[in-house]
DNA sequence: GCGCAGTATCGAACATCGTTCTATGTTCTC
DNA sequence: GAGAACATAGAACGATGTTCGATACTGCGC
């Protein structure tokens, strides 16, 4: 039906794929040119095979996306598990979230796809558990723990989604870099009426050329400060 | 070229659309059957016209999505602006975020599309300004204000995205309701090894049948607690 | 050696989607 | 009434996900 175990095929004239190769090339396509570049035909060409062959490994594009996402989340999971454990669970939670965010910055398409089946199984569920495990070291109710991890994941995904917007062709081509891209919006915003858009005018300089990581870190730290408060903030016994 | 100003057309035999009708029907399609149901052909059929006619009002599907999103965000904006102002800016910010979240719960597809051009113009920018305006009443730096609103929007979007996952066909048909849907995952999770997934096992009862609004409110309150801390929490002068 | 089931591959065709082209009707203005 | 702008469509194009049927390769019993 599906899923080969080991393909020691010599692959003479015909193409021999293996699930690993399919996923690797799929991720490569996503990395190089974004989600719109991942088509069965493009993928088949990269694998040096036919279009329909891919369907032997994957039942649909949805499954391809799921597996490709899980493939890279697995790598993130390894990084997260390699993180040293300190005596402050919240610090550890912070480090994990930052690791996850870094991965999304490196692969913006991940932001949009990360929540696919998060809840279902595989590496995402494991990652979810690793995050939540830190809350077990805090003095909280089960519900508070559930909500705390939801909040952290929410901040990550929320920031990541807006980061994962498929950028206009200009910046993909490298014709326009990110700073100039931001600068254009900033310029528009500076034209707005102060009475009508007082806040936008207030923060336009902050927005112009801002660092996504700073933005994320600030949002994360707000939520974690709230969590620390909730956990009682009582130090060592 | 495009964009009619006022269409007082009588519309006898031929279909007469008007931008309003196009957007209304587009939103209706999204509401009824999710993003995958919004095709130019389905939309044309609903409007009683041809496919190509829609292109007189919008240049592309991207623009259709942008305008449809802005259309409903405009309604949210009205609700947000109708909110009474208290003497606590953070409470007001909270109320606004909850209003926004309610709108997304009612229209799950909004979660995924909300960030489209958020930053660009139209109702989304106005909404962004209304949210941020509350931070002007707090004792913060411009950067802190920028980050605070990013955090709040991040929490909203982050929670909303995972909510906006196009639900499986079963629940769209109404054959399976949300509680049962959650229950299935919960059942899978309960089978997991406690040693391997201690956190998932800890919160599975919380997850089963949980309320999205509670989850969101908890995440929001964590971030707002952090913000309150940052703002100094010094009451009236 | 032979057949045969399972494994693995692929070309061609299909339906659908966004989009474009071209033509036609409608309404307003002079 | 003629022409310009507005407004509407049908048909076709190219791309995409997907299915179908045919074909090859592999390991195994005999």
Coordinates of C-alpha atoms (C1' of nucleotides) in Angstrom, one line a residue:
Chain A
X1 CA 0.0 0.0 0.0
X2 CA 2.6 2.6 1.0
X3 CA 5.8 3.3 2.9
X4 CA 8.8 1.4 1.7
X5 CA 11.2 0.1 4.4
X6 CA 14.6 0.2 2.7
X7 CA 15.4 1.0 -0.9
X8 CA 18.8 -0.4 -1.7
X9 CA 17.8 -0.2 -5.3
X10 CA 20.7 0.4 -7.7
X11 CA 18.6 2.8 -9.7
X12 CA 20.0 2.5 -13.1
X13 CA 17.9 4.3 -15.6
X14 CA 14.8 4.8 -13.6
X15 CA 14.6 7.1 -10.6
X16 CA 14.6 5.6 -7.2
X17 CA 13.3 7.9 -4.5
X18 CA 12.8 6.8 -1.0
X19 CA 10.7 8.8 1.4
X20 CA 13.7 10.6 2.8
X21 CA 14.6 11.9 -0.6
X22 CA 11.1 13.0 -1.3
X23 CA 10.8 14.9 2.0
X24 CA 14.3 16.4 1.7
X25 CA 13.6 17.8 -1.8
X26 CA 10.2 19.0 -0.8
X27 CA 11.7 21.0 2.1
X28 CA 14.5 22.2 -0.2
X29 CA 11.8 23.6 -2.6
X30 CA 10.0 25.3 0.2
X31 CA 13.2 26.8 1.5
X32 CA 14.3 28.1 -1.8
X33 CA 11.2 29.6 -3.2
X34 CA 8.4 29.4 -0.7
X35 CA 5.2 27.3 -0.7
X36 CA 4.0 28.2 -4.1
X37 CA 7.1 26.5 -5.5
X38 CA 6.3 23.2 -4.1
X39 CA 4.4 21.5 -6.8
X40 CA 4.3 17.8 -7.7
X41 CA 5.8 18.5 -11.1
X42 CA 8.7 20.6 -9.7
X43 CA 9.3 18.0 -7.1
X44 CA 9.2 15.2 -9.6
X45 CA 11.7 17.0 -11.8
X46 CA 14.1 17.4 -8.8
X47 CA 13.8 13.8 -8.0
X48 CA 14.4 12.9 -11.6
X49 CA 11.3 11.0 -11.8
X50 CA 7.7 11.1 -12.9
X51 CA 4.9 13.0 -11.2
X52 CA 2.8 10.0 -10.2
X53 CA 5.7 8.3 -8.5
X54 CA 5.4 10.7 -5.6
X55 CA 2.0 9.3 -4.9
X56 CA 3.5 6.0 -3.9
X57 CA 5.0 7.7 -0.9
X58 CA 2.3 10.3 -0.2
X59 CA -1.4 10.0 -0.6
X60 CA -2.0 13.7 -1.2
X61 CA -0.4 17.1 -1.1
X62 CA -1.8 17.6 2.4
X63 CA 0.1 14.6 3.5
X64 CA 3.2 15.8 1.8
X65 CA 3.0 19.1 3.6
X66 CA 2.3 17.4 6.9
X67 CA 5.3 15.1 6.5
X68 CA 7.6 17.8 5.3
X69 CA 6.6 20.0 8.2
X70 CA 7.1 17.1 10.6
X71 CA 10.4 16.4 9.0
X72 CA 11.8 19.8 10.0
X73 CA 10.0 20.0 13.3
X74 CA 11.9 16.8 14.1
X75 CA 15.1 18.7 13.7
X76 CA 13.9 21.5 15.9
X77 CA 12.9 18.9 18.5
X78 CA 16.5 17.7 18.5
X79 CA 17.8 21.2 19.1
X80 CA 15.3 21.8 21.8
X81 CA 16.1 18.5 23.6
X82 CA 19.8 19.4 23.5
X83 CA 19.2 22.6 25.4
X84 CA 20.7 22.5 28.9
X85 CA 18.3 22.5 31.8
X86 CA 18.6 25.3 34.3
X87 CA 17.0 25.6 37.7
X88 CA 14.4 28.1 36.4
X89 CA 11.7 26.4 34.4
X90 CA 10.5 29.6 32.9
X91 CA 14.0 30.5 31.6
X92 CA 14.1 27.0 30.0
X93 CA 10.7 27.6 28.5
X94 CA 12.0 30.8 27.1
X95 CA 15.0 29.2 25.6
X96 CA 12.9 26.6 23.9
X97 CA 10.5 29.1 22.5
X98 CA 13.5 31.1 21.1
X99 CA 14.9 28.0 19.5
X100 CA 11.6 27.3 17.8
X101 CA 11.3 30.9 16.7
X102 CA 14.8 30.8 15.2
X103 CA 13.8 27.8 13.1
X104 CA 10.8 29.7 11.8
X105 CA 12.8 32.7 11.0
X106 CA 15.1 30.5 9.0
X107 CA 12.2 28.9 7.3
X108 CA 9.4 31.4 7.1
X109 CA 7.0 28.9 5.5
X110 CA 7.1 26.9 8.7
X111 CA 5.1 29.6 10.5
X112 CA 2.1 29.0 8.4
X113 CA 2.3 25.2 8.4
X114 CA 3.5 24.7 12.0
X115 CA 0.0 24.4 13.3
X116 CA -1.0 21.7 10.8
X117 CA -1.9 18.7 12.8
X118 CA 0.2 20.1 15.6
X119 CA -2.2 18.5 17.8
X120 CA -2.2 15.2 16.0
X121 CA 1.0 13.3 16.5
X122 CA 4.6 13.1 15.5
X123 CA 7.4 15.5 16.3
X124 CA 5.0 18.4 16.9
X125 CA 3.3 16.6 19.7
X126 CA 6.7 15.7 21.2
X127 CA 7.8 19.3 21.0
X128 CA 4.6 20.4 22.6
X129 CA 5.2 18.0 25.4
X130 CA 8.8 19.2 25.9
X131 CA 7.6 22.8 26.2
X132 CA 4.9 21.8 28.6
X133 CA 7.2 19.7 30.7
X134 CA 8.7 22.8 32.1
X135 CA 5.4 23.9 33.5
X136 CA 5.3 20.7 35.5
X137 CA 8.1 22.2 37.6
X138 CA 5.9 25.2 38.4
X139 CA 3.3 25.4 41.1
X140 CA 0.2 25.5 38.9
X141 CA -3.0 23.7 38.3
X142 CA -3.3 21.5 35.2
X143 CA -5.5 24.0 33.6
X144 CA -3.0 26.8 34.2
X145 CA -0.3 24.6 32.7
X146 CA -2.4 23.9 29.6
X147 CA -3.2 27.6 29.2
X148 CA 0.4 28.6 29.8
X149 CA 1.8 26.5 27.0
X150 CA -1.1 27.5 24.7
X151 CA 0.0 31.1 25.4
X152 CA 3.6 30.5 24.6
X153 CA 2.8 28.6 21.5
X154 CA 0.3 31.3 20.6
X155 CA 2.9 34.0 20.9
X156 CA 5.3 32.0 18.7
X157 CA 2.8 31.2 16.1
X158 CA 1.2 34.6 16.1
X159 CA 4.5 36.4 15.5
X160 CA 5.6 33.8 13.1
X161 CA 2.5 33.9 10.9
X162 CA 2.9 37.6 10.3
X163 CA 6.5 36.9 9.5
X164 CA 5.6 34.0 7.2
X165 CA 3.5 36.0 4.8
X166 CA 4.9 35.1 1.4
X167 CA 7.0 38.2 0.7
X168 CA 6.4 40.0 -2.6
X169 CA 8.4 38.9 -5.6
X170 CA 10.8 41.9 -5.2
X171 CA 12.4 40.7 -2.0
X172 CA 12.5 37.1 -3.2
X173 CA 14.5 38.3 -6.1
X174 CA 16.7 40.2 -3.8
X175 CA 16.0 43.3 -5.7
X176 CA 14.6 44.9 -2.6
X177 CA 15.8 44.0 0.9
X178 CA 13.8 43.7 4.0
X179 CA 14.8 47.1 5.4
X180 CA 13.7 48.9 2.3
X181 CA 10.5 46.9 2.3
X182 CA 9.7 48.0 5.8
X183 CA 10.8 51.5 5.0
X184 CA 8.2 51.8 2.3
X185 CA 5.4 51.0 4.7
X186 CA 6.9 53.4 7.2
X187 CA 6.9 56.1 4.7
X188 CA 3.3 55.6 4.0
X189 CA 2.5 55.6 7.7
X190 CA 4.3 58.9 8.2
X191 CA 1.9 60.5 5.8
X192 CA -1.1 59.7 8.0
X193 CA -2.9 62.2 10.0
X194 CA -1.7 62.3 13.6
X195 CA -5.2 63.0 14.9
X196 CA -6.6 60.0 13.1
X197 CA -3.7 57.6 13.7
X198 CA -1.9 58.7 16.8
X199 CA -0.5 55.3 17.7
X200 CA 0.8 54.5 14.3
X201 CA 2.5 57.8 14.1
X202 CA 3.9 57.2 17.6
X203 CA 5.6 53.9 16.7
X204 CA 6.4 54.3 13.1
X205 CA 10.1 54.9 13.9
X206 CA 10.1 51.7 15.9
X207 CA 8.5 49.8 13.1
X208 CA 11.0 51.1 10.5
X209 CA 13.8 48.7 10.3
X210 CA 12.8 46.8 13.4
X211 CA 14.1 43.4 14.2
X212 CA 11.7 40.5 14.2
X213 CA 13.6 38.7 16.9
X214 CA 13.3 41.7 19.3
X215 CA 9.6 41.9 18.6
X216 CA 9.2 38.3 19.4
X217 CA 11.3 38.4 22.4
X218 CA 9.4 41.3 23.9
X219 CA 6.1 39.6 23.3
X220 CA 7.3 36.3 24.8
X221 CA 8.8 38.1 27.8
X222 CA 5.5 39.8 28.5
X223 CA 3.7 36.5 28.6
X224 CA 6.4 34.8 30.6
X225 CA 6.3 37.7 33.1
X226 CA 2.7 37.1 33.6
X227 CA 3.3 33.4 34.0
X228 CA 6.0 34.0 36.6
X229 CA 3.5 36.2 38.5
X230 CA 1.0 33.4 38.3
X231 CA 3.4 30.8 39.5
X232 CA 3.8 32.7 42.7
X233 CA 7.3 33.9 42.0
X234 CA 8.4 32.4 45.3
X235 CA 12.1 31.6 44.9
X236 CA 13.8 28.7 46.5
X237 CA 12.3 27.1 49.7
Chain B
X1 CA -10.0 50.9 -15.3
X2 CA -11.7 49.6 -12.2
X3 CA -13.7 50.4 -9.1
X4 CA -17.2 51.8 -9.8
X5 CA -18.3 54.7 -7.6
X6 CA -22.0 54.2 -7.3
X7 CA -24.0 51.6 -9.1
X8 CA -27.6 52.6 -9.1
X9 CA -28.1 50.1 -11.9
X10 CA -31.6 48.8 -12.1
X11 CA -30.4 45.3 -13.1
X12 CA -33.0 43.9 -15.4
X13 CA -32.0 40.7 -17.1
X14 CA -28.3 40.8 -16.8
X15 CA -26.6 40.4 -13.5
X16 CA -25.6 43.6 -11.9
X17 CA -23.1 43.2 -9.1
X18 CA -21.6 46.2 -7.4
X19 CA -18.6 45.8 -5.3
X20 CA -20.8 45.4 -2.2
X21 CA -22.5 42.4 -3.6
X22 CA -19.3 40.8 -4.7
X23 CA -17.8 41.2 -1.3
X24 CA -20.9 40.1 0.6
X25 CA -21.3 37.0 -1.4
X26 CA -17.6 36.2 -1.1
X27 CA -17.8 36.5 2.6
X28 CA -20.9 34.4 2.6
X29 CA -19.1 31.6 0.8
X30 CA -16.2 31.8 3.2
X31 CA -18.6 31.6 6.1
X32 CA -20.6 28.7 4.8
X33 CA -17.9 26.4 3.6
X34 CA -14.5 27.8 4.3
X35 CA -11.7 29.2 2.1
X36 CA -11.7 26.3 -0.3
X37 CA -15.3 27.1 -1.3
X38 CA -14.4 30.6 -2.5
X39 CA -13.8 30.1 -6.2
X40 CA -14.5 32.6 -8.9
X41 CA -16.9 30.2 -10.5
X42 CA -18.8 29.5 -7.3
X43 CA -18.9 33.3 -6.7
X44 CA -20.1 34.0 -10.2
X45 CA -22.9 31.5 -9.9
X46 CA -24.0 33.0 -6.7
X47 CA -24.0 36.4 -8.3
X48 CA -25.9 35.1 -11.2
X49 CA -23.2 36.2 -13.7
X50 CA -20.2 35.2 -15.5
X51 CA -16.8 34.4 -14.1
X52 CA -14.9 37.2 -15.9
X53 CA -17.3 39.8 -14.6
X54 CA -15.8 39.6 -11.2
X55 CA -12.5 40.8 -12.6
X56 CA -14.0 44.1 -13.3
X57 CA -14.2 44.7 -9.6
X58 CA -11.1 42.9 -8.4
X59 CA -7.8 42.4 -10.3
X60 CA -7.0 39.1 -8.7
X61 CA -8.0 36.6 -6.1
X62 CA -5.5 38.1 -3.8
X63 CA -7.3 41.4 -4.0
X64 CA -10.6 39.7 -3.5
X65 CA -9.3 38.1 -0.4
X66 CA -7.9 41.3 0.8
X67 CA -11.1 43.2 0.2
X68 CA -13.3 40.5 1.7
X69 CA -11.1 40.5 4.8
X70 CA -11.1 44.2 5.1
X71 CA -14.9 44.1 4.7
X72 CA -15.4 42.1 7.8
X73 CA -12.6 43.8 9.7
X74 CA -14.5 47.0 9.1
X75 CA -17.4 45.5 11.0
X76 CA -15.1 44.5 13.8
X77 CA -13.7 48.0 13.9
X78 CA -17.2 49.4 14.4
X79 CA -17.7 47.1 17.3
X80 CA -14.4 48.0 18.8
X81 CA -15.0 51.7 18.5
X82 CA -18.4 51.3 20.1
X83 CA -16.7 49.9 23.2
X84 CA -17.0 52.2 26.3
X85 CA -13.7 53.6 27.6
X86 CA -12.9 52.9 31.2
X87 CA -10.1 54.5 33.2
X88 CA -7.9 51.4 32.9
X89 CA -6.3 51.3 29.4
X90 CA -5.3 47.7 29.9
X91 CA -8.8 46.7 30.6
X92 CA -9.9 48.5 27.5
X93 CA -7.2 46.8 25.5
X94 CA -8.5 43.5 26.8
X95 CA -12.0 44.2 25.8
X96 CA -10.9 45.1 22.3
X97 CA -8.9 42.0 21.9
X98 CA -11.8 39.9 23.1
X99 CA -14.1 41.6 20.6
X100 CA -11.6 40.8 17.8
X101 CA -11.3 37.2 19.0
X102 CA -15.1 36.8 19.1
X103 CA -15.2 37.9 15.4
X104 CA -12.6 35.3 14.6
X105 CA -14.4 32.5 16.4
X106 CA -17.5 33.4 14.4
X107 CA -15.5 33.3 11.2
X108 CA -12.6 30.9 11.6
X109 CA -11.2 31.7 8.2
X110 CA -10.5 35.2 9.4
X111 CA -7.8 33.9 11.6
X112 CA -5.7 32.9 8.7
X113 CA -6.4 35.9 6.6
X114 CA -6.4 38.6 9.2
X115 CA -2.7 39.3 8.9
X116 CA -3.0 39.8 5.1
X117 CA -1.8 43.3 4.6
X118 CA -2.7 44.1 8.2
X119 CA 0.2 46.4 8.0
X120 CA -0.8 47.9 4.8
X121 CA -3.9 50.0 5.1
X122 CA -7.6 50.1 5.4
X123 CA -9.6 48.9 8.3
X124 CA -6.9 46.6 9.7
X125 CA -4.6 49.6 10.1
X126 CA -7.3 51.5 11.8
X127 CA -8.0 48.6 14.2
X128 CA -4.3 48.4 14.9
X129 CA -4.3 52.0 15.8
X130 CA -7.3 51.7 18.1
X131 CA -5.6 48.9 20.0
X132 CA -2.4 50.8 20.2
X133 CA -4.1 54.0 21.3
X134 CA -4.7 52.4 24.7
X135 CA -1.0 52.0 25.2
X136 CA -0.6 55.8 24.8
X137 CA -2.3 56.1 28.1
X138 CA 0.4 54.0 29.7
X139 CA 3.8 55.1 30.9
X140 CA 5.9 53.3 28.3
X141 CA 8.5 54.0 25.7
X142 CA 7.5 54.0 22.1
X143 CA 9.3 50.7 21.6
X144 CA 7.5 49.2 24.5
X145 CA 4.2 50.3 23.1
X146 CA 5.0 48.9 19.7
X147 CA 6.0 45.6 21.3
X148 CA 3.0 45.5 23.6
X149 CA 0.5 45.8 20.7
X150 CA 2.5 43.3 18.7
X151 CA 2.2 40.9 21.6
X152 CA -1.5 41.3 22.0
X153 CA -2.1 40.9 18.2
X154 CA 0.3 38.0 18.3
X155 CA -1.7 36.2 21.0
X156 CA -5.0 36.9 19.1
X157 CA -3.6 35.6 15.8
X158 CA -1.7 32.8 17.3
X159 CA -4.7 31.4 19.1
X160 CA -6.9 32.1 16.1
X161 CA -4.7 30.4 13.5
X162 CA -4.9 27.1 15.3
X163 CA -8.6 27.6 15.6
X164 CA -8.9 28.5 11.9
X165 CA -7.5 25.2 10.7
X166 CA -10.0 24.1 8.1
X167 CA -11.9 21.5 10.0
X168 CA -12.3 18.0 8.5
X169 CA -15.2 17.4 6.3
X170 CA -17.0 15.5 9.1
X171 CA -17.6 18.5 11.3
X172 CA -18.5 20.7 8.3
X173 CA -21.2 18.3 7.5
X174 CA -22.3 18.4 11.1
X175 CA -21.9 14.7 11.3
X176 CA -19.4 15.1 14.1
X177 CA -19.5 18.0 16.5
X178 CA -16.5 19.8 18.1
X179 CA -16.6 18.0 21.4
X180 CA -16.5 14.6 19.8
X181 CA -13.7 15.9 17.5
X182 CA -11.7 17.0 20.5
X183 CA -12.6 13.8 22.3
X184 CA -11.0 11.7 19.6
X185 CA -7.7 13.4 20.0
X186 CA -8.0 13.2 23.7
X187 CA -8.5 9.5 23.5
X188 CA -5.4 9.1 21.4
X189 CA -3.4 11.1 23.9
X190 CA -4.6 9.1 26.8
X191 CA -3.0 6.1 25.2
X192 CA 0.5 7.7 25.3
X193 CA 3.2 6.6 27.7
X194 CA 3.3 8.8 30.8
X195 CA 7.1 8.6 30.9
X196 CA 7.4 9.8 27.4
X197 CA 4.6 12.4 27.3
X198 CA 4.2 13.5 30.9
X199 CA 2.8 16.9 30.0
X200 CA 0.3 15.7 27.4
X201 CA -1.0 13.2 29.9
X202 CA -1.2 15.9 32.6
X203 CA -3.4 18.2 30.5
X204 CA -5.4 15.8 28.4
X205 CA -8.4 16.3 30.6
X206 CA -8.2 20.0 30.3
X207 CA -7.9 19.7 26.5
X208 CA -10.8 17.4 26.2
X209 CA -13.9 19.6 25.6
X210 CA -12.0 22.8 26.4
X211 CA -13.4 26.2 25.5
X212 CA -11.4 28.1 23.0
X213 CA -12.5 31.4 24.6
X214 CA -11.1 30.3 28.0
X215 CA -7.9 29.3 26.3
X216 CA -7.6 32.6 24.6
X217 CA -8.6 34.7 27.6
X218 CA -5.9 32.9 29.7
X219 CA -3.2 33.6 27.2
X220 CA -4.3 37.2 26.8
X221 CA -4.3 37.7 30.5
X222 CA -0.8 36.4 30.9
X223 CA 0.5 38.9 28.4
X224 CA -1.6 41.7 29.9
X225 CA -0.3 40.9 33.4
X226 CA 3.2 41.2 32.0
X227 CA 2.3 44.5 30.4
X228 CA 0.7 45.8 33.6
X229 CA 3.9 45.0 35.4
X230 CA 5.9 46.8 32.8
X231 CA 3.8 49.9 32.9
X232 CA 4.7 50.3 36.5
X233 CA 1.4 49.4 38.0
X234 CA 1.4 52.7 39.8
X235 CA -2.2 53.7 40.2
X236 CA -3.5 57.3 40.0
X237 CA -1.2 60.1 40.8
Chain C
dG1 C1' 14.4 -21.8 -15.8
dC2 C1' 9.6 -20.0 -14.8
dG3 C1' 5.7 -17.7 -13.0
dC4 C1' 3.8 -14.6 -9.8
dA5 C1' 2.8 -11.4 -6.2
dG6 C1' 4.4 -7.3 -4.2
dT7 C1' 7.2 -3.3 -5.0
dA8 C1' 8.2 0.8 -7.5
dT9 C1' 7.8 3.8 -11.5
dC10 C1' 5.9 6.6 -15.1
dG11 C1' 3.2 8.9 -19.2
dA12 C1' -1.1 10.4 -20.3
dA13 C1' -5.4 12.0 -19.3
dC14 C1' -9.0 14.5 -16.2
dA15 C1' -11.2 18.0 -13.5
dT16 C1' -10.6 22.3 -11.4
dC17 C1' -8.7 26.6 -10.6
dG18 C1' -7.1 31.5 -11.6
dT19 C1' -6.6 34.3 -15.3
dT20 C1' -6.9 36.4 -20.1
dC21 C1' -8.9 37.4 -24.5
dT22 C1' -12.4 39.0 -27.1
dA23 C1' -16.9 40.4 -28.0
dT24 C1' -21.2 42.3 -26.7
dG25 C1' -24.6 44.8 -24.3
dT26 C1' -25.8 49.1 -21.5
dT27 C1' -25.8 53.9 -20.1
dC28 C1' -24.3 58.5 -20.2
dT29 C1' -22.9 62.7 -22.8
dC30 C1' -22.7 65.8 -26.4
Chain D
dG1 C1' -27.8 59.3 -33.0
dA2 C1' -22.7 58.6 -32.4
dG3 C1' -19.1 57.7 -29.5
dA4 C1' -17.0 56.9 -24.9
dA5 C1' -17.1 54.8 -20.7
dC6 C1' -19.2 51.4 -18.0
dA7 C1' -20.4 46.5 -17.3
dT8 C1' -21.1 41.8 -18.5
dA9 C1' -19.9 37.2 -20.5
dG10 C1' -18.3 32.8 -23.0
dA11 C1' -14.5 30.5 -24.4
dA12 C1' -10.0 29.3 -24.0
dC13 C1' -5.2 29.0 -21.7
dG14 C1' -1.9 27.4 -18.6
dA15 C1' -1.0 25.4 -14.2
dT16 C1' -2.1 22.4 -10.5
dG17 C1' -3.6 18.1 -7.8
dT18 C1' -5.1 13.7 -8.8
dT19 C1' -6.3 9.2 -11.0
dC20 C1' -5.7 5.4 -14.3
dG21 C1' -3.5 2.0 -16.6
dA22 C1' 0.7 0.0 -18.2
dT23 C1' 5.3 -1.2 -17.3
dA24 C1' 9.4 -2.6 -15.2
dC25 C1' 12.1 -4.6 -11.2
dT26 C1' 12.7 -7.7 -7.2
dG27 C1' 12.4 -11.8 -4.4
dC28 C1' 10.6 -16.3 -3.8
dG29 C1' 8.5 -20.9 -4.4
dC30 C1' 8.8 -24.7 -7.5

